[in-house]
PDB file of C-alpha atoms in Angstrom:
ATOM      1  CA  GLY A   1    -135.905 -32.500  38.732  1.00  0.00           C
ATOM      2  CA  ASP A   2    -133.982 -35.623  37.583  1.00  0.00           C
ATOM      3  CA  ALA A   3    -131.333 -35.075  35.040  1.00  0.00           C
ATOM      4  CA  ALA A   4    -132.556 -35.991  31.580  1.00  0.00           C
ATOM      5  CA  PRO A   5    -130.725 -38.823  29.533  1.00  0.00           C
ATOM      6  CA  ASP A   6    -129.607 -36.158  27.033  1.00  0.00           C
ATOM      7  CA  ASP A   7    -127.973 -34.061  29.859  1.00  0.00           C
ATOM      8  CA  VAL A   8    -126.299 -37.233  31.164  1.00  0.00           C
ATOM      9  CA  ALA A   9    -124.763 -37.981  27.578  1.00  0.00           C
ATOM     10  CA  LYS A  10    -123.890 -34.410  26.910  1.00  0.00           C
ATOM     11  CA  TYR A  11    -122.565 -33.174  30.307  1.00  0.00           C
ATOM     12  CA  GLY A  12    -121.483 -36.345  31.953  1.00  0.00           C
ATOM     13  CA  TYR A  13    -123.537 -35.991  35.160  1.00  0.00           C
ATOM     14  CA  GLY A  14    -126.750 -37.298  36.684  1.00  0.00           C
ATOM     15  CA  ASP A  15    -128.367 -37.545  40.052  1.00  0.00           C
ATOM     16  CA  ALA A  16    -126.227 -38.123  43.071  1.00  0.00           C
ATOM     17  CA  ALA A  17    -125.828 -41.764  44.113  1.00  0.00           C
ATOM     18  CA  PRO A  18    -125.393 -43.083  47.609  1.00  0.00           C
ATOM     19  CA  ASP A  19    -121.821 -43.718  46.735  1.00  0.00           C
ATOM     20  CA  ASP A  20    -121.284 -40.231  45.720  1.00  0.00           C
ATOM     21  CA  ILE A  21    -122.833 -38.918  49.129  1.00  0.00           C
ATOM     22  CA  ALA A  22    -120.344 -41.090  50.971  1.00  0.00           C
ATOM     23  CA  LYS A  23    -117.406 -39.998  48.658  1.00  0.00           C
ATOM     24  CA  TYR A  24    -118.088 -36.318  48.370  1.00  0.00           C
ATOM     25  CA  GLY A  25    -120.286 -35.472  51.264  1.00  0.00           C
ATOM     26  CA  TYR A  26    -123.208 -33.958  49.426  1.00  0.00           C
ATOM     27  CA  GLY A  27    -126.849 -34.932  48.844  1.00  0.00           C
ATOM     28  CA  ASP A  28    -130.208 -33.518  48.477  1.00  0.00           C
ATOM     29  CA  ALA A  29    -130.635 -30.346  50.540  1.00  0.00           C
ATOM     30  CA  SER A  30    -133.349 -30.244  53.172  1.00  0.00           C
ATOM     31  CA  PRO A  31    -134.965 -27.006  54.433  1.00  0.00           C
ATOM     32  CA  ASP A  32    -134.444 -27.868  57.936  1.00  0.00           C
ATOM     33  CA  GLU A  33    -130.710 -28.346  57.447  1.00  0.00           C
ATOM     34  CA  ALA A  34    -128.861 -25.231  58.819  1.00  0.00           C
ATOM     35  CA  ALA A  35    -125.527 -24.098  57.653  1.00  0.00           C
ATOM     36  CA  PRO A  36    -122.881 -25.080  60.155  1.00  0.00           C
ATOM     37  CA  ALA A  37    -121.377 -22.384  62.214  1.00  0.00           C
ATOM     38  CA  GLY A  38    -118.291 -20.798  60.723  1.00  0.00           C
ATOM     39  CA  ALA A  39    -119.186 -22.036  57.291  1.00  0.00           C
ATOM     40  CA  ARG A  40    -118.210 -19.803  54.523  1.00  0.00           C
ATOM     41  CA  MET A  41    -120.749 -18.374  52.276  1.00  0.00           C
ATOM     42  CA  PRO A  42    -120.354 -18.646  48.453  1.00  0.00           C
ATOM     43  CA  ARG A  43    -118.477 -15.791  46.738  1.00  0.00           C
ATOM     44  CA  ARG A  44    -120.577 -13.394  44.643  1.00  0.00           C
ATOM     45  CA  SER A  45    -120.849 -14.002  41.004  1.00  0.00           C
ATOM     46  CA  SER A  46    -118.260 -12.273  38.911  1.00  0.00           C
ATOM     47  CA  MET A  47    -120.731 -11.488  35.978  1.00  0.00           C
ATOM     48  CA  LYS A  48    -121.456  -8.143  34.960  1.00  0.00           C
ATOM     49  CA  GLY A  49    -124.287  -6.466  36.983  1.00  0.00           C
ATOM     50  CA  SER A  50    -124.232  -9.212  39.582  1.00  0.00           C
ATOM     51  CA  SER A  51    -123.237  -6.811  42.343  1.00  0.00           C
ATOM     52  CA  SER A  52    -124.632  -3.404  42.935  1.00  0.00           C
ATOM     53  CA  SER A  53    -121.277  -2.413  44.709  1.00  0.00           C
ATOM     54  CA  SER A  54    -119.223  -2.679  41.495  1.00  0.00           C
ATOM     55  CA  ALA A  55    -120.736   0.488  39.980  1.00  0.00           C
ATOM     56  CA  ARG A  56    -119.894   2.311  43.211  1.00  0.00           C
ATOM     57  CA  ARG A  57    -116.268   0.855  43.196  1.00  0.00           C
ATOM     58  CA  ARG A  58    -115.786   2.012  39.740  1.00  0.00           C
ATOM     59  CA  ALA A  59    -117.118   5.389  40.421  1.00  0.00           C
ATOM     60  CA  SER A  60    -114.988   5.812  43.401  1.00  0.00           C
ATOM     61  CA  LEU A  61    -111.856   5.259  41.455  1.00  0.00           C
ATOM     62  CA  GLY A  62    -112.248   8.638  39.902  1.00  0.00           C
ATOM     63  CA  ALA A  63    -111.945  10.415  43.324  1.00  0.00           C
ATOM     64  CA  CYS A  64    -109.257   8.321  44.682  1.00  0.00           C
ATOM     65  CA  ALA A  65    -106.629  10.592  46.152  1.00  0.00           C
ATOM     66  CA  GLY A  66    -103.850   8.109  45.673  1.00  0.00           C
ATOM     67  CA  GLU A  67    -102.056   5.501  47.600  1.00  0.00           C
ATOM     68  CA  THR A  68     -98.530   5.907  49.409  1.00  0.00           C
ATOM     69  CA  MET A  69     -96.304   2.962  49.450  1.00  0.00           C
ATOM     70  CA  GLU A  70     -93.046   2.333  51.234  1.00  0.00           C
ATOM     71  CA  VAL A  71     -90.345   0.656  49.247  1.00  0.00           C
ATOM     72  CA  TYR A  72     -87.242  -0.689  50.930  1.00  0.00           C
ATOM     73  CA  LEU A  73     -84.246  -0.373  48.680  1.00  0.00           C
ATOM     74  CA  PRO A  74     -80.889  -2.235  49.179  1.00  0.00           C
ATOM     75  CA  GLY A  75     -78.427  -0.168  51.303  1.00  0.00           C
ATOM     76  CA  LYS A  76     -81.066   2.023  52.737  1.00  0.00           C
ATOM     77  CA  ARG A  77     -82.237   1.804  56.397  1.00  0.00           C
ATOM     78  CA  GLU A  78     -85.316   3.902  55.823  1.00  0.00           C
ATOM     79  CA  PRO A  79     -88.024   3.136  53.253  1.00  0.00           C
ATOM     80  CA  VAL A  80     -88.616   5.381  50.269  1.00  0.00           C
ATOM     81  CA  LYS A  81     -92.166   6.475  49.873  1.00  0.00           C
ATOM     82  CA  ARG A  82     -93.908   6.321  46.488  1.00  0.00           C
ATOM     83  CA  ARG A  83     -97.194   7.556  45.616  1.00  0.00           C
ATOM     84  CA  ARG A  84     -99.583   6.101  42.883  1.00  0.00           C
ATOM     85  CA  SER A  85    -103.118   6.992  41.965  1.00  0.00           C
ATOM     86  CA  ILE A  86    -105.517   6.367  39.083  1.00  0.00           C
ATOM     87  CA  THR A  87    -108.338   8.721  37.771  1.00  0.00           C
ATOM     88  CA  PHE A  88    -110.887   8.454  34.978  1.00  0.00           C
ATOM     89  CA  LYS A  89    -112.436  11.406  32.839  1.00  0.00           C
ATOM     90  CA  GLU A  90    -116.022  11.943  33.669  1.00  0.00           C
ATOM     91  CA  GLN A  91    -116.839  12.577  29.922  1.00  0.00           C
ATOM     92  CA  VAL A  92    -116.142   9.961  27.355  1.00  0.00           C
ATOM     93  CA  LYS A  93    -115.460  10.926  23.642  1.00  0.00           C
ATOM     94  CA  VAL A  94    -115.993   8.221  21.130  1.00  0.00           C
ATOM     95  CA  GLN A  95    -114.324   8.730  17.638  1.00  0.00           C
ATOM     96  CA  PRO A  96    -115.907   6.274  15.061  1.00  0.00           C
ATOM     97  CA  MET A  97    -113.424   4.566  12.907  1.00  0.00           C
ATOM     98  CA  GLU A  98    -114.054   3.064   9.432  1.00  0.00           C
ATOM     99  CA  PRO A  99    -112.711  -0.532   9.156  1.00  0.00           C
ATOM    100  CA  ALA A 100    -109.570  -0.881   7.176  1.00  0.00           C
ATOM    101  CA  LYS A 101    -111.081  -3.810   5.187  1.00  0.00           C
ATOM    102  CA  SER A 102    -113.765  -1.301   3.748  1.00  0.00           C
ATOM    103  CA  LEU A 103    -111.048   1.050   2.314  1.00  0.00           C
ATOM    104  CA  ALA A 104    -110.218  -1.084  -0.629  1.00  0.00           C
ATOM    105  CA  GLU A 105    -111.666  -3.796  -2.801  1.00  0.00           C
ATOM    106  CA  ASN A 106    -108.665  -6.128  -1.898  1.00  0.00           C
ATOM    107  CA  PRO A 107    -107.920  -5.588   1.798  1.00  0.00           C
ATOM    108  CA  GLU A 108    -104.625  -7.427   1.347  1.00  0.00           C
ATOM    109  CA  SER A 109    -103.274  -4.451  -0.709  1.00  0.00           C
ATOM    110  CA  LEU A 110    -103.286  -2.320   2.399  1.00  0.00           C
ATOM    111  CA  TRP A 111    -100.478  -4.009   4.173  1.00  0.00           C
ATOM    112  CA  PHE A 112     -97.376  -5.975   3.251  1.00  0.00           C
ATOM    113  CA  GLN A 113     -97.585  -9.617   2.898  1.00  0.00           C
ATOM    114  CA  GLU A 114     -95.070 -12.293   4.198  1.00  0.00           C
ATOM    115  CA  ASP A 115     -93.512 -12.809   0.702  1.00  0.00           C
ATOM    116  CA  GLU A 116     -93.043  -8.983   0.480  1.00  0.00           C
ATOM    117  CA  TYR A 117     -91.326  -8.807   3.739  1.00  0.00           C
ATOM    118  CA  GLU A 118     -88.917 -11.523   2.610  1.00  0.00           C
ATOM    119  CA  LYS A 119     -88.130  -9.522  -0.452  1.00  0.00           C
ATOM    120  CA  ILE A 120     -87.612  -6.268   1.569  1.00  0.00           C
ATOM    121  CA  LYS A 121     -85.262  -8.389   3.864  1.00  0.00           C
ATOM    122  CA  MET A 122     -83.225  -9.744   1.037  1.00  0.00           C
ATOM    123  CA  LYS A 123     -82.820  -6.444  -0.643  1.00  0.00           C
ATOM    124  CA  THR A 124     -81.686  -4.815   2.666  1.00  0.00           C
ATOM    125  CA  VAL A 125     -79.163  -7.450   3.282  1.00  0.00           C
ATOM    126  CA  ALA A 126     -77.811  -7.080  -0.315  1.00  0.00           C
ATOM    127  CA  LEU A 127     -77.548  -3.323   0.301  1.00  0.00           C
ATOM    128  CA  ILE A 128     -75.744  -3.685   3.505  1.00  0.00           C
ATOM    129  CA  HIS A 129     -73.017  -6.088   1.965  1.00  0.00           C
ATOM    130  CA  LYS A 130     -72.435  -3.729  -1.146  1.00  0.00           C
ATOM    131  CA  VAL A 131     -72.350  -0.192   0.138  1.00  0.00           C
ATOM    132  CA  ALA A 132     -69.563   1.346   2.112  1.00  0.00           C
ATOM    133  CA  GLU A 133     -70.153   2.795   5.555  1.00  0.00           C
ATOM    134  CA  ASP A 134     -71.047   6.205   4.224  1.00  0.00           C
ATOM    135  CA  GLY A 135     -73.786   4.449   2.068  1.00  0.00           C
ATOM    136  CA  THR A 136     -72.219   4.975  -1.282  1.00  0.00           C
ATOM    137  CA  LEU A 137     -71.813   2.446  -4.097  1.00  0.00           C
ATOM    138  CA  ASP A 138     -69.990   3.366  -7.307  1.00  0.00           C
ATOM    139  CA  GLY A 139     -70.313   6.999  -6.598  1.00  0.00           C
ATOM    140  CA  LYS A 140     -74.067   6.821  -5.900  1.00  0.00           C
ATOM    141  CA  LYS A 141     -75.640   7.639  -2.542  1.00  0.00           C
ATOM    142  CA  TYR A 142     -78.203   4.935  -1.138  1.00  0.00           C
ATOM    143  CA  CYS A 143     -80.460   5.658   1.984  1.00  0.00           C
ATOM    144  CA  THR A 144     -79.233   3.405   4.979  1.00  0.00           C
ATOM    145  CA  ARG A 145     -81.001   5.167   7.615  1.00  0.00           C
ATOM    146  CA  GLY A 146     -82.027   2.980  10.379  1.00  0.00           C
ATOM    147  CA  LEU A 147     -79.391   0.362   9.335  1.00  0.00           C
ATOM    148  CA  GLU A 148     -76.445   1.725  11.167  1.00  0.00           C
ATOM    149  CA  LYS A 149     -75.896  -1.120  13.686  1.00  0.00           C
ATOM    150  CA  TRP A 150     -75.962  -3.453  10.914  1.00  0.00           C
ATOM    151  CA  MET A 151     -73.480  -1.538   8.912  1.00  0.00           C
ATOM    152  CA  THR A 152     -70.926  -1.613  11.734  1.00  0.00           C
ATOM    153  CA  PRO A 153     -72.106  -4.624  13.863  1.00  0.00           C
ATOM    154  CA  GLU A 154     -68.476  -4.833  15.723  1.00  0.00           C
ATOM    155  CA  ALA A 155     -68.661  -1.158  16.842  1.00  0.00           C
ATOM    156  CA  THR A 156     -72.223  -1.488  17.931  1.00  0.00           C
ATOM    157  CA  GLN A 157     -71.350  -4.490  20.234  1.00  0.00           C
ATOM    158  CA  VAL A 158     -68.589  -2.594  21.683  1.00  0.00           C
ATOM    159  CA  LYS A 159     -70.557   0.390  22.631  1.00  0.00           C
ATOM    160  CA  LYS A 160     -73.364  -1.848  24.212  1.00  0.00           C
ATOM    161  CA  ARG A 161     -71.005  -3.857  26.244  1.00  0.00           C
ATOM    162  CA  GLN A 162     -69.102  -0.757  27.585  1.00  0.00           C
ATOM    163  CA  ALA A 163     -72.361   0.750  28.780  1.00  0.00           C
ATOM    164  CA  TRP A 164     -73.203  -2.800  30.464  1.00  0.00           C
ATOM    165  CA  ASP A 165     -69.831  -2.817  31.952  1.00  0.00           C
ATOM    166  CA  ASN A 166     -69.991   0.531  33.507  1.00  0.00           C
ATOM    167  CA  VAL A 167     -73.275   0.070  34.973  1.00  0.00           C
ATOM    168  CA  LEU A 168     -72.449  -3.365  36.476  1.00  0.00           C
ATOM    169  CA  ASN A 169     -69.156  -2.158  37.792  1.00  0.00           C
ATOM    170  CA  GLU A 170     -70.897   0.689  39.647  1.00  0.00           C
ATOM    171  CA  GLN A 171     -73.574  -1.677  41.018  1.00  0.00           C
ATOM    172  CA  TYR A 172     -70.696  -4.052  42.299  1.00  0.00           C
ATOM    173  CA  LEU A 173     -68.971  -1.214  43.856  1.00  0.00           C
ATOM    174  CA  GLN A 174     -72.144   0.069  45.721  1.00  0.00           C
ATOM    175  CA  ARG A 175     -72.804  -3.317  46.927  1.00  0.00           C
ATOM    176  CA  GLN A 176     -69.429  -3.597  48.446  1.00  0.00           C
ATOM    177  CA  GLU A 177     -69.946  -0.541  50.208  1.00  0.00           C
ATOM    178  CA  GLY A 178     -73.435  -1.393  51.274  1.00  0.00           C
ATOM    179  CA  ALA A 179     -75.115   1.502  49.592  1.00  0.00           C
ATOM    180  CA  PHE A 180     -77.630   1.806  46.784  1.00  0.00           C
ATOM    181  CA  ASN A 181     -77.768   5.094  44.552  1.00  0.00           C
ATOM    182  CA  ASP A 182     -80.029   4.618  41.555  1.00  0.00           C
ATOM    183  CA  GLU A 183     -79.205   8.126  40.198  1.00  0.00           C
ATOM    184  CA  GLN A 184     -75.564   7.264  40.283  1.00  0.00           C
ATOM    185  CA  LEU A 185     -76.269   4.112  38.150  1.00  0.00           C
ATOM    186  CA  ALA A 186     -78.235   6.152  35.736  1.00  0.00           C
ATOM    187  CA  LEU A 187     -75.604   8.638  35.438  1.00  0.00           C
ATOM    188  CA  MET A 188     -72.988   6.100  34.545  1.00  0.00           C
ATOM    189  CA  TYR A 189     -75.200   4.799  31.730  1.00  0.00           C
ATOM    190  CA  LYS A 190     -75.756   8.281  30.471  1.00  0.00           C
ATOM    191  CA  HIS A 191     -72.072   9.110  30.409  1.00  0.00           C
ATOM    192  CA  SER A 192     -71.633   5.813  28.563  1.00  0.00           C
ATOM    193  CA  THR A 193     -74.230   6.481  25.882  1.00  0.00           C
ATOM    194  CA  ALA A 194     -73.294  10.148  25.383  1.00  0.00           C
ATOM    195  CA  ARG A 195     -71.478   9.544  22.162  1.00  0.00           C
ATOM    196  CA  SER A 196     -74.453   7.525  20.708  1.00  0.00           C
ATOM    197  CA  GLN A 197     -76.745  10.362  21.626  1.00  0.00           C
ATOM    198  CA  MET A 198     -74.559  13.003  19.928  1.00  0.00           C
ATOM    199  CA  GLU A 199     -74.389  10.758  16.731  1.00  0.00           C
ATOM    200  CA  ALA A 200     -78.152  10.357  16.855  1.00  0.00           C
ATOM    201  CA  SER A 201     -78.570  14.133  17.139  1.00  0.00           C
ATOM    202  CA  LYS A 202     -76.304  14.886  14.207  1.00  0.00           C
ATOM    203  CA  ARG A 203     -78.245  12.275  11.928  1.00  0.00           C
ATOM    204  CA  ALA A 204     -81.510  13.756  13.010  1.00  0.00           C
ATOM    205  CA  SER A 205     -80.236  17.317  12.058  1.00  0.00           C
ATOM    206  CA  LYS A 206     -79.070  16.043   8.732  1.00  0.00           C
ATOM    207  CA  ASP A 207     -82.369  14.470   8.064  1.00  0.00           C
ATOM    208  CA  ALA A 208     -84.272  17.512   8.869  1.00  0.00           C
ATOM    209  CA  GLN A 209     -82.105  19.382   6.419  1.00  0.00           C
ATOM    210  CA  GLU A 210     -82.853  17.083   3.594  1.00  0.00           C
ATOM    211  CA  VAL A 211     -86.535  16.983   4.255  1.00  0.00           C
ATOM    212  CA  GLU A 212     -86.593  20.960   4.260  1.00  0.00           C
ATOM    213  CA  GLY A 213     -84.653  20.925   0.925  1.00  0.00           C
ATOM    214  CA  TYR A 214     -87.131  18.467  -0.593  1.00  0.00           C
ATOM    215  CA  LEU A 215     -90.132  20.425   0.700  1.00  0.00           C
ATOM    216  CA  LYS A 216     -88.811  23.766  -0.699  1.00  0.00           C
ATOM    217  CA  SER A 217     -88.203  22.072  -4.222  1.00  0.00           C
ATOM    218  CA  THR A 218     -91.525  20.564  -4.014  1.00  0.00           C
ATOM    219  CA  ARG A 219     -93.219  23.906  -3.347  1.00  0.00           C
ATOM    220  CA  ARG A 220     -91.455  25.546  -6.019  1.00  0.00           C
ATOM    221  CA  PHE A 221     -92.423  22.904  -8.580  1.00  0.00           C
ATOM    222  CA  GLN A 222     -96.171  23.349  -7.401  1.00  0.00           C
ATOM    223  CA  ARG A 223     -95.891  27.062  -7.855  1.00  0.00           C
ATOM    224  CA  ARG A 224     -94.553  26.744 -11.354  1.00  0.00           C
ATOM    225  CA  MET A 225     -97.365  24.179 -12.366  1.00  0.00           C
ATOM    226  CA  SER A 226    -100.054  26.480 -10.912  1.00  0.00           C
ATOM    227  CA  MET A 227     -99.157  29.542 -13.081  1.00  0.00           C
TER     228      MET A 227
END
């Protein structure tokens, strides 16, 4: 039917005028008009449930054996084959979760606010500037775990740039020789970060010992209180 005045005001369109037909090439469709040869049919709707084949496509993904791709790497004449696949479990398990806002009368108390983050940041910066590298100040030990790179920023930058240089130099040499070896690049980076891995392992062992000591003292205290 004709477009109502409200539709024209709301959506900005109305009936096609003769000028529109000449400009855009459309008008009222006639039942006798046949689609021209080679004309493209409109695409199917992307709305859910509009296509009966969508369910079949989703179901067939679980049985997909995988797709093999050929990747051409620099310095390699023959492509390297890579395989990828995707599968879905037939059974779905749903775990209902209680909204966090219902856990407290004041939901804002469940997480830090912006002003609290600023206070934490200011205290951390003050701690970094005052304590020594071993985390001591006036004979008192402070926890600086996670602040190591801020305690010695110069040494951290040196380690990072040394690792970059080693990898980039190896990459440059490979390109000069017309070769490509990703495993060698990974090995160069591994050698460059070996010291950092060792230091991290020592800190983790030390933390584990401190936690174990804390748990033992807590258990002894609980046993005394239960007697």
